[in-house]
Tab-separated table of C-alpha atoms in Angstrom:
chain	number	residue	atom	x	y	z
A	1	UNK	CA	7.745	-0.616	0.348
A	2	UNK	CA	4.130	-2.115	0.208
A	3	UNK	CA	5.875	-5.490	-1.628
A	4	UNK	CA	6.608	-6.788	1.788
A	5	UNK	CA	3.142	-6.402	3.095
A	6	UNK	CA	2.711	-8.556	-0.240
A	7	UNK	CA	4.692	-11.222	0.117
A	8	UNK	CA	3.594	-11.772	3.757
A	9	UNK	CA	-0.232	-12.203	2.034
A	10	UNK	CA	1.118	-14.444	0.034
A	11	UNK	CA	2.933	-16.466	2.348
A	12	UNK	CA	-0.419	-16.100	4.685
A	13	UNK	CA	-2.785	-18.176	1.713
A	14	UNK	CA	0.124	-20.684	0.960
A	15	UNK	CA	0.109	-21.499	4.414
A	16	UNK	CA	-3.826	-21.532	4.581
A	17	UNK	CA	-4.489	-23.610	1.147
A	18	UNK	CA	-1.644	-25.865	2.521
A	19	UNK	CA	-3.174	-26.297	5.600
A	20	UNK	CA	-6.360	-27.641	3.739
A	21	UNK	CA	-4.780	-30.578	2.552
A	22	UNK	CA	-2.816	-31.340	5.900
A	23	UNK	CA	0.288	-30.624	4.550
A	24	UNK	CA	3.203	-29.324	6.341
A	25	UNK	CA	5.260	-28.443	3.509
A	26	UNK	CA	5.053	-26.233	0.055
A	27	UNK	CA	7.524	-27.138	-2.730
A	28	UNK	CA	6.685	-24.487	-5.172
A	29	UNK	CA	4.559	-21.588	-5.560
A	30	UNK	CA	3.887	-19.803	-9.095
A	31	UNK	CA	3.022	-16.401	-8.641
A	32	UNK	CA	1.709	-13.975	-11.904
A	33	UNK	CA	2.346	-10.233	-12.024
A	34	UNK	CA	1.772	-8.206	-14.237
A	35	UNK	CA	4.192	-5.690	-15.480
A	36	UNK	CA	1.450	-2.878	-14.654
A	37	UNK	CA	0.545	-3.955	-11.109
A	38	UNK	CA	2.570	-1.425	-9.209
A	39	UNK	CA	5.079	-4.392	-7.669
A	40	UNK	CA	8.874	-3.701	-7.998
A	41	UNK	CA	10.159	-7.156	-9.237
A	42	UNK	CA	13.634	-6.987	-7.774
A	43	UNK	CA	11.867	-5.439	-4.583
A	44	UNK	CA	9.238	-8.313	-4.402
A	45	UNK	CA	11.845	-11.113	-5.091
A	46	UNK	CA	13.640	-9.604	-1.833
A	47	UNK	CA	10.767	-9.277	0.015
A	48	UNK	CA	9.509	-12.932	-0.331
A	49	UNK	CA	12.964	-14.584	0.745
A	50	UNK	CA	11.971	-12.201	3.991
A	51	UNK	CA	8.764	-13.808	4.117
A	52	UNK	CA	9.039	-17.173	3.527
A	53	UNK	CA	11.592	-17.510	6.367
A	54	UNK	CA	10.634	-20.423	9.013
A	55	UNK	CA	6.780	-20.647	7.093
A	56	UNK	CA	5.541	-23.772	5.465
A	57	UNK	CA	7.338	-22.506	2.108
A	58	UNK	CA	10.407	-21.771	3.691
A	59	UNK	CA	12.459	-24.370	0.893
A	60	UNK	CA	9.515	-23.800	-1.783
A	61	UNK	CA	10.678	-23.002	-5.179
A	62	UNK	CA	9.570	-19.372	-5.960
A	63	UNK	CA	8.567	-19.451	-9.778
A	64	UNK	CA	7.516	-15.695	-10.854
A	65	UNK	CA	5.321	-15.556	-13.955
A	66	UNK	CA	5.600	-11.748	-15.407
A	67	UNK	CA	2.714	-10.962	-17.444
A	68	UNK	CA	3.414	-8.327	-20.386
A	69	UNK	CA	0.611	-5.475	-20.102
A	70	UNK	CA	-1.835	-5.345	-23.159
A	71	UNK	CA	-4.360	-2.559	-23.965
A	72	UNK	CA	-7.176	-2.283	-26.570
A	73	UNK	CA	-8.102	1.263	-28.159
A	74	UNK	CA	-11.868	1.914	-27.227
A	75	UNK	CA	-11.318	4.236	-30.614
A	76	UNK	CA	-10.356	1.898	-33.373
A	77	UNK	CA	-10.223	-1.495	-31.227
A	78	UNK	CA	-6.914	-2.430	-32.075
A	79	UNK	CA	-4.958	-3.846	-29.499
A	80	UNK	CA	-1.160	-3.409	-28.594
A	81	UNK	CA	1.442	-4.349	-25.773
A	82	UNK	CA	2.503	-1.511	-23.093
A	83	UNK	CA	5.200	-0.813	-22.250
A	84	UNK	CA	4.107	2.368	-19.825
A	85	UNK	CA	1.320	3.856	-18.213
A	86	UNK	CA	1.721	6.781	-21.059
A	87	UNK	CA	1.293	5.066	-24.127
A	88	UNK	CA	-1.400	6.390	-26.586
A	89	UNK	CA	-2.748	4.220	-29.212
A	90	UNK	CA	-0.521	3.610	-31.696
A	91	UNK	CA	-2.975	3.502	-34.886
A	92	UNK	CA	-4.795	6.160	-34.593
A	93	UNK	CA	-3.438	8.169	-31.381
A	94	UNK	CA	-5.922	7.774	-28.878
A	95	UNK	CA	-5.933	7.815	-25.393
A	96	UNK	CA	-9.018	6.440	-24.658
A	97	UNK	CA	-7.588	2.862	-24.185
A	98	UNK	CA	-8.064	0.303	-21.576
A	99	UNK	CA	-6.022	-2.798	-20.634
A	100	UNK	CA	-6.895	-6.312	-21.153
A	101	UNK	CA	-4.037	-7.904	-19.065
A	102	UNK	CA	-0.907	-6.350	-16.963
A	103	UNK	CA	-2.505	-5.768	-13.741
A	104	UNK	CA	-2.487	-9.628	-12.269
A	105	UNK	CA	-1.602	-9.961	-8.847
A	106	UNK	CA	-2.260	-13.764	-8.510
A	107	UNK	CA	-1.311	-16.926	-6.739
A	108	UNK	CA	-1.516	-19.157	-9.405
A	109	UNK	CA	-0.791	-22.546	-8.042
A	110	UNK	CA	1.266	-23.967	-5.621
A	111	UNK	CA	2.764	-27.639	-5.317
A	112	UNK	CA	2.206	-28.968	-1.650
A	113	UNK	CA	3.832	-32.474	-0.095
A	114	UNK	CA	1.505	-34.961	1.249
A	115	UNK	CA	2.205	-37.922	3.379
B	1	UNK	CA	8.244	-9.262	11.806
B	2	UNK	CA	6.726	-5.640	10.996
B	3	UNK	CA	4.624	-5.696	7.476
B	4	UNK	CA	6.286	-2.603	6.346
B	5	UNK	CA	9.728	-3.093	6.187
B	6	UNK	CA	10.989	-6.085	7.787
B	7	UNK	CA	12.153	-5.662	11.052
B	8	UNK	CA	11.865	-7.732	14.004
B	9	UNK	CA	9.163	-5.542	15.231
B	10	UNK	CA	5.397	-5.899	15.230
B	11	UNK	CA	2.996	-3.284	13.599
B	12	UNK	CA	2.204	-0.910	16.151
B	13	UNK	CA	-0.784	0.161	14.959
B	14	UNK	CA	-3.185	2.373	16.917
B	15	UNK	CA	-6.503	4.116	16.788
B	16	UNK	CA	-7.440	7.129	19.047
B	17	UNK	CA	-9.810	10.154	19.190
B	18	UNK	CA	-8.277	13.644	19.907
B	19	UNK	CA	-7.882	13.438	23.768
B	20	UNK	CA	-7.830	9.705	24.041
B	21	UNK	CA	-5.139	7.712	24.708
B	22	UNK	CA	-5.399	4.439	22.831
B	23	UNK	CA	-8.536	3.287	21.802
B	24	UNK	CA	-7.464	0.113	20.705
B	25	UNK	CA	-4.917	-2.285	19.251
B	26	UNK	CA	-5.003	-4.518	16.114
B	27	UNK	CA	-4.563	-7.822	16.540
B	28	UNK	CA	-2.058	-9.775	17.016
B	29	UNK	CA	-1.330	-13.536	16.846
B	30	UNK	CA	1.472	-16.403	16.266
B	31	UNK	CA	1.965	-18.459	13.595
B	32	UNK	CA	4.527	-21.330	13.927
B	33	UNK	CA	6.330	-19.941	17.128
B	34	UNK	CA	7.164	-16.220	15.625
B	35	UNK	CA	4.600	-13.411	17.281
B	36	UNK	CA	3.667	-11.152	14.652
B	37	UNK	CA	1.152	-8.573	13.847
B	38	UNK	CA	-0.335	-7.395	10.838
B	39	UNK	CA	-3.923	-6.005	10.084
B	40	UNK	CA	-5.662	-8.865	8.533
B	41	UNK	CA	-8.840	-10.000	9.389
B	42	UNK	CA	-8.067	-13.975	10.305
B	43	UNK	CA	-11.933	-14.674	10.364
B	44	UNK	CA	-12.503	-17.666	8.068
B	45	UNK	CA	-16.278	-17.487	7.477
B	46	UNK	CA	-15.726	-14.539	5.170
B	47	UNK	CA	-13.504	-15.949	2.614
B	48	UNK	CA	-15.862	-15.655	-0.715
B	49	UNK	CA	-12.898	-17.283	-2.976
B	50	UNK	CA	-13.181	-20.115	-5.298
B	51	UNK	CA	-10.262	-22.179	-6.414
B	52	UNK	CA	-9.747	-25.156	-8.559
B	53	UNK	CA	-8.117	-28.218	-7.416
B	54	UNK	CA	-6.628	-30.876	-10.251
B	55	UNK	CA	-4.832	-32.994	-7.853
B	56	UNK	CA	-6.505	-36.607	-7.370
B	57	UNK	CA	-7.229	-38.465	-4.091
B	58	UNK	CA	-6.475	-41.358	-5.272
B	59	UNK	CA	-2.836	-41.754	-4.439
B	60	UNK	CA	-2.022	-42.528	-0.942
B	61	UNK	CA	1.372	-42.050	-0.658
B	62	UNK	CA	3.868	-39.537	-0.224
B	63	UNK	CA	3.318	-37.080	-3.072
B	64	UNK	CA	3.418	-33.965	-4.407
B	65	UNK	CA	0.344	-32.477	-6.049
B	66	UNK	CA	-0.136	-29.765	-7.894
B	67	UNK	CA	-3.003	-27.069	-6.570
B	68	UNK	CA	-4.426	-24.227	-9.182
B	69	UNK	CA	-5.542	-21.293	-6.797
B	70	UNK	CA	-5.698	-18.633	-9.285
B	71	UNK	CA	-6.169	-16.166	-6.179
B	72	UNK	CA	-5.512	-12.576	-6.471
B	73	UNK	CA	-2.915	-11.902	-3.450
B	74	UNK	CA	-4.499	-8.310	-2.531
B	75	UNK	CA	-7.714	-10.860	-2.095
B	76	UNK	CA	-8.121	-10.598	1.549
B	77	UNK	CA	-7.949	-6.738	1.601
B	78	UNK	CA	-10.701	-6.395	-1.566
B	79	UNK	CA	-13.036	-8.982	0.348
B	80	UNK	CA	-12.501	-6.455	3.394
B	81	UNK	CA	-13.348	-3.389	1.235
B	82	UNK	CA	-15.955	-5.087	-0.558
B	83	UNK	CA	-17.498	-5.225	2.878
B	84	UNK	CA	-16.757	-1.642	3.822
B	85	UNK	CA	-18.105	-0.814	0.611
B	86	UNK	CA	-21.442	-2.504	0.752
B	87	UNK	CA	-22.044	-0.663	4.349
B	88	UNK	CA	-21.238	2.271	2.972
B	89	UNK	CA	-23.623	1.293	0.776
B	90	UNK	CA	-26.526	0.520	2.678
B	91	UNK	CA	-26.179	3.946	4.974
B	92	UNK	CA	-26.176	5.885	2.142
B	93	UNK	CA	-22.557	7.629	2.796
B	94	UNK	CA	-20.228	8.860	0.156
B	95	UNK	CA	-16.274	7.712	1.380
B	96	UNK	CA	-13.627	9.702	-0.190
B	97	UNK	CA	-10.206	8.231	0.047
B	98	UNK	CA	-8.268	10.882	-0.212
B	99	UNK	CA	-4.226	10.157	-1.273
B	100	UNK	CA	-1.571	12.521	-2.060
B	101	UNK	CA	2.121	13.037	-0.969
B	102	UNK	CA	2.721	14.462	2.328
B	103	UNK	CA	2.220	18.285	2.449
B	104	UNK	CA	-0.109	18.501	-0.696
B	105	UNK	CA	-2.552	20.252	1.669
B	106	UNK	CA	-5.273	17.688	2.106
B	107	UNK	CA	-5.500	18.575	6.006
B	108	UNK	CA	-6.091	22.032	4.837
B	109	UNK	CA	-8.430	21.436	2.351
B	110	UNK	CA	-10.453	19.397	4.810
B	111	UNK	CA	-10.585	21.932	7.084
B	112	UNK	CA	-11.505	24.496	5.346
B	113	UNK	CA	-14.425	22.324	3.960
B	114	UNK	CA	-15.822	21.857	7.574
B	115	UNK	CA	-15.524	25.498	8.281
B	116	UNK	CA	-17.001	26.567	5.028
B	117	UNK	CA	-19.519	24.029	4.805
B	118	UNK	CA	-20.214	23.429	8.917
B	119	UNK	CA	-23.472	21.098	9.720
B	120	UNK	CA	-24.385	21.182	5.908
B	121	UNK	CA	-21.411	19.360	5.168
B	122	UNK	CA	-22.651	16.175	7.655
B	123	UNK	CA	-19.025	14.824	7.457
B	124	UNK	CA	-16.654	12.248	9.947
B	125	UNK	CA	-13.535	11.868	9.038
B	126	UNK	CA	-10.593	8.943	9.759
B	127	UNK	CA	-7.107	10.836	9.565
B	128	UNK	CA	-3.864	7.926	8.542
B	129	UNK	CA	-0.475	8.879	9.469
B	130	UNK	CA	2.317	6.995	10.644
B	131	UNK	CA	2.884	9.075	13.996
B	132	UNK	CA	0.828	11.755	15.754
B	133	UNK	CA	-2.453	12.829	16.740
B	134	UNK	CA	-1.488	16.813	14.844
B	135	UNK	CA	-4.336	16.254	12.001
B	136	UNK	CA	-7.259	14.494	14.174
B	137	UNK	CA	-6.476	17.477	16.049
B	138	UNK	CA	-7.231	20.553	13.310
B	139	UNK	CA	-10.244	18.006	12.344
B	140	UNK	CA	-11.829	18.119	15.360
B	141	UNK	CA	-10.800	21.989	15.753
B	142	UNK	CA	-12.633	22.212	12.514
B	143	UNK	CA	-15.606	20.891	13.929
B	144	UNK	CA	-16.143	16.931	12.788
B	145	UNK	CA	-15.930	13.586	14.519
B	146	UNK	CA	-12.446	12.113	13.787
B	147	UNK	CA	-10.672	9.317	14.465
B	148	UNK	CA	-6.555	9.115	13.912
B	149	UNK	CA	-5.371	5.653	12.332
B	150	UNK	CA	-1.418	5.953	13.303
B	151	UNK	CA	-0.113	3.077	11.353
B	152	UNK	CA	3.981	3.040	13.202
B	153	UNK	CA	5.882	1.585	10.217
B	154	UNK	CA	3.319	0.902	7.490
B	155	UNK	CA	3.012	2.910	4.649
B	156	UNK	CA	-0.539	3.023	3.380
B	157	UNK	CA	-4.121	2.384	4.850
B	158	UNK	CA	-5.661	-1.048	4.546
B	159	UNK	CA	-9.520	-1.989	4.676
B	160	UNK	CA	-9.164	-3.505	7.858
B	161	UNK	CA	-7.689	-0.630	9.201
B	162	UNK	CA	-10.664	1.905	8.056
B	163	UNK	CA	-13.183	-1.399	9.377
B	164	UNK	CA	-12.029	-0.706	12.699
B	165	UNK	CA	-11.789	3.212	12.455
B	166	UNK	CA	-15.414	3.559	11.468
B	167	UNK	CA	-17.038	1.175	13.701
B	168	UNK	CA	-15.115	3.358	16.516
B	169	UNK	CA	-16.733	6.739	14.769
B	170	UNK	CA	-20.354	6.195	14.809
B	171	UNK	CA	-20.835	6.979	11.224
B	172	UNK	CA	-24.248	9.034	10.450
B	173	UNK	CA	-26.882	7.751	7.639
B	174	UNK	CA	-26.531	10.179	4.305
B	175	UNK	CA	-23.348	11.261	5.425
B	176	UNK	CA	-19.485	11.442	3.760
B	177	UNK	CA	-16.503	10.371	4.961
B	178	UNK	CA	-13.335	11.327	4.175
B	179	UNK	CA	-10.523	8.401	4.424
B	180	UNK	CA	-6.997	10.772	4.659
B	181	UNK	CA	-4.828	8.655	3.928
B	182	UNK	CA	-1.063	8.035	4.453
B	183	UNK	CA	0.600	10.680	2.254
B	184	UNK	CA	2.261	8.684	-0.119
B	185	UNK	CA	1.472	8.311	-3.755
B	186	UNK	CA	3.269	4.507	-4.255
B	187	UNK	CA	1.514	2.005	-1.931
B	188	UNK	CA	-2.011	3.154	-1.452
B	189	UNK	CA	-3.125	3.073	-4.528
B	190	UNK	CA	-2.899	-0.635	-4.369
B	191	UNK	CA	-5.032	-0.805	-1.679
B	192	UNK	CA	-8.709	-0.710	-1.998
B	193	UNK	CA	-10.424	0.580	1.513
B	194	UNK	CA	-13.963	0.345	0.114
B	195	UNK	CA	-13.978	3.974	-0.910
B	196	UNK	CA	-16.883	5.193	-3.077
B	197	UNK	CA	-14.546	7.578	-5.143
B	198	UNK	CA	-10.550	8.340	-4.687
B	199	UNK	CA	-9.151	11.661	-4.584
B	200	UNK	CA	-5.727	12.516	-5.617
B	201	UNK	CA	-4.721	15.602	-4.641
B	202	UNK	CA	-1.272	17.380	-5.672
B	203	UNK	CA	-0.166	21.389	-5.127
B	204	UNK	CA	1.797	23.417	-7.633
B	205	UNK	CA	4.672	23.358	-5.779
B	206	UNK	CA	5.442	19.672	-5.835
B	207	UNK	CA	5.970	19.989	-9.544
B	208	UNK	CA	4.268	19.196	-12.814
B	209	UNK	CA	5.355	16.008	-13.549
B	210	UNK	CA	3.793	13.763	-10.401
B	211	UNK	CA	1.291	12.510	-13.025
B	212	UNK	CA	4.680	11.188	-15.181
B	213	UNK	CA	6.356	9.707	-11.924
B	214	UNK	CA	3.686	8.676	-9.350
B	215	UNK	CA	1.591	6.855	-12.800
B	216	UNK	CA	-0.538	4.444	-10.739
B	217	UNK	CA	-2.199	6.599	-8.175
B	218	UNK	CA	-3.188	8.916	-10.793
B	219	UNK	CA	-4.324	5.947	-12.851
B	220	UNK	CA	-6.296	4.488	-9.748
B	221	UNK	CA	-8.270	7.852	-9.032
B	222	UNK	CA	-11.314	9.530	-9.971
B	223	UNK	CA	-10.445	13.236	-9.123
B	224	UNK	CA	-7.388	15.560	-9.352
B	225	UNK	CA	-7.278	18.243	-6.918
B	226	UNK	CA	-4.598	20.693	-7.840
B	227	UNK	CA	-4.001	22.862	-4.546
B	228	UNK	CA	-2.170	25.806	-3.656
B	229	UNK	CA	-3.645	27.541	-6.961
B	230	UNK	CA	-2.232	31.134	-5.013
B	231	UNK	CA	0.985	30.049	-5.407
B	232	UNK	CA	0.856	29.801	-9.415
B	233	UNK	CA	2.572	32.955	-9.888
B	234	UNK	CA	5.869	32.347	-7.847
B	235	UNK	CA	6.403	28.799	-9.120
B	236	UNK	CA	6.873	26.564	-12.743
B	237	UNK	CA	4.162	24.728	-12.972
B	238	UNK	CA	2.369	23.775	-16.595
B	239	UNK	CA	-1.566	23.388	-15.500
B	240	UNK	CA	-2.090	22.037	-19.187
B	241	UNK	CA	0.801	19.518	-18.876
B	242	UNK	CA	-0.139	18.068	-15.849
B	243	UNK	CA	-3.849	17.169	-17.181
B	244	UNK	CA	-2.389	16.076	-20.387
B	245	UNK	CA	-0.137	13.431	-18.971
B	246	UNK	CA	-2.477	12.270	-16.141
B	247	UNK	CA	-5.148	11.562	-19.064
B	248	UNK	CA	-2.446	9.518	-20.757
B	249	UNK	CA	-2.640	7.327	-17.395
B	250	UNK	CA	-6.396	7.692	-16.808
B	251	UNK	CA	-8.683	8.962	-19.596
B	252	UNK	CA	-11.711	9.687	-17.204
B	253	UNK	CA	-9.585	11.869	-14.421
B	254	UNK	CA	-11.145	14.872	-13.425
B	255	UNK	CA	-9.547	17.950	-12.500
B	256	UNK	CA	-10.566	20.625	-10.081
B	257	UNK	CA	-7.714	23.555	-9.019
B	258	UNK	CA	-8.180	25.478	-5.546
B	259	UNK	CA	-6.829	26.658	-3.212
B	260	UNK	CA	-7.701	25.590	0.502
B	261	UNK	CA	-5.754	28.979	1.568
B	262	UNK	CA	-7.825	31.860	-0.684
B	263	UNK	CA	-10.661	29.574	-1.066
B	264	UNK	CA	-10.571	30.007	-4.953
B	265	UNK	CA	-12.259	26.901	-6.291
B	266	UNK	CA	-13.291	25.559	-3.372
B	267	UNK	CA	-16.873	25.958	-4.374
B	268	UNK	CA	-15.777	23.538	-7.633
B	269	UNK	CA	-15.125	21.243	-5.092
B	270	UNK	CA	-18.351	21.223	-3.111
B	271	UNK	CA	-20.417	20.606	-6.159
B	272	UNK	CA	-18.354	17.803	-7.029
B	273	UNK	CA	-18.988	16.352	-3.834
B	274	UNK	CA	-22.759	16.953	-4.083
B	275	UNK	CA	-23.229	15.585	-7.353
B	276	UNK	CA	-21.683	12.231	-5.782
């Protein structure tokens, strides 16, 4: 249940980055996530039509980047996608592996109205 | 509207000592006519982000422009921790975050680490639970400072949350803190209170395969406490397996198994903690 607690951070710095530019209204926001962040997708997407309700993004476009998880064997250095938390390394069976990407958690832009 | 789960009600979160009533609320605040609460920290000097900006000034009329922010959303929490961290820091005290489902035994283990350990121990401890004042309560039986976080709705601990709680608990140079947190082994391990190490702590009655279902937490942590060792005999539960598939998640998890009830490898535990 923590993806509501998310989306209202998120709808917290779109409204604060907004407000920089004097701008009373967000048309878009691009979000990235990675597919080993912990967020429920489906969960998240339902959260954030909770959130944005009667904010400054209330009519933005929601545009949700997934980011496939990729990990690199500290072993033999070759890198390969995940697909789960229990993968080993598929060359040579490691599981001394860390991940390059998968974990993002990120605004990454967001398209704002001026007068 | 509550950060938990959505309903029209605010956070009613609370901090109190055994014996006190409430020690104080968080705070709360409006934004665009709708009262809400949640446990942010709406201070602006302390925002240490950086973010990009490739719209132009140079068109005057109504527009829309495009603004790169590239800002982690968990950013507000992590510049909170980061803060809790570097005082933790600076007064030399070792904060244990301690997650687990509910009735893993982490209340027990605590206590019987106090009991065991008494003065030499030099320990305060914030207690997070959604209702009651029951663990704060065996704490402080036990013999250390406590402070119950009782977070109504919400699911996990935040660093605001364990902010607040220490600067109400008078925290003690050279000293360790344990953070018990929410049990719950989904949402905290998103959230980053400042801790120096995280503990997760399951019992051999929940199961061997938490490692396989709850992957994050296990991935997030730096110990494994397997409790209710005693038990072993009257229950399937695969010691092996369950190290073998949490090292899939998290190559550098270590394992201790005790039992806060005999006291068997309790002792494991204390070194751990001194070697910190």
């Amino acid at each position: 249940m923590h993806e509501l607690s998310i989306a209202m951070q998120i709808v917290e710095i779109v409204e604060e980055e907004a407000k920089k530019y004097n701008s009373a209204q967000v048309s878009a926001v691009h979000l990235e996530i990675g597919t080993l962040s912990g967020v429920d997708p489906d969960a998240l997407k339902f959260a954030m039509e909770e959130a944005v309700r009667d904010s400054i993004a209330a009519n933005a476009e929601l545009f949700y980047h997934f980011i496939e998880a990729v990990a690199v064997c500290e072993e033999c250095c070759h890198e390969f996608k995940m697909d789960d938390y229990f993968k080993v390394c598929p060359y040579c069976n490691s599981i001394n592996i860390s991940l390059l990407k998968g974990k993002e958690l990120k605004i990454k832009s967001i398209d704002i109205q001026t007068d | 509207m509550c950060g938990t789960c959505g309903c029209g009600e605010d956070d009613h979160i609370t901090y109190r000592k055994p014996g006190e009533y409430k020690l104080f609320h968080n705070h709360e605040h409006t934004h665009g006519g709708s009262t809400h609460s949640h446990a942010h920290d709406h201070s602006h000097e302390d925002h240490g982000h950086q973010h990009g900006h490739d719209h132009s000034h140079e068109s005057e009329q109504g527009h829309t422009h495009s603004i790169s922010l590239e800002r982690n959303i968990l950013s507000k929490n992590e510049l909170i921790a980061e803060r809790n961290r570097g005082y933790f820091e600076g007064m030399k005290i070792v904060a244990l975050n301690l997650v687990s489902s509910p009735g893993s035994g982490k209340t027990s283990i605590l206590e019987r680490s106090i009991t065991e350990l008494g003065e030499k121990l030099n320990c305060a401890v914030i207690e997070g639970d959604q209702q009651t004042l029951n663990d704060a309560e065996r704490i402080q039986k036990a013999g250390a400072p406590v402070i119950q976080i009782n977070t109504g709705n919400g699911c996990h601990l935040d660093a605001l949350m364990v902010n607040k709680a220490m600067k109400a608990l008078d925290l003690k140079q050279n000293s360790i803190l344990f953070i018990e947190n929410v049990g719950n082994l989904v949402c905290p391990s998103l959230f980053d209170l400042g801790e120096t190490k995280r503990v997760v702590i399951i019992s051999v009655t929940e199961g061997d395969d938490k490692p396989a279902k709850y992957p994050t937490m296990f991935e997030t942590s730096h110990l494994c406490l397997i409790n209710k060792t005693d038990l072993l005999p009257y229950v399937d539960f695969d010691m092996e397996k369950v190290k073998e598939t949490a090292l899939k998640v998290n190559p550098r998890l270590e394992f201790i198994a005790l039992s806060a009830k005999t006291g068997e490898g309790m002792s494991d535990w204390y070194a751990w903690m001194q070697k910190l």
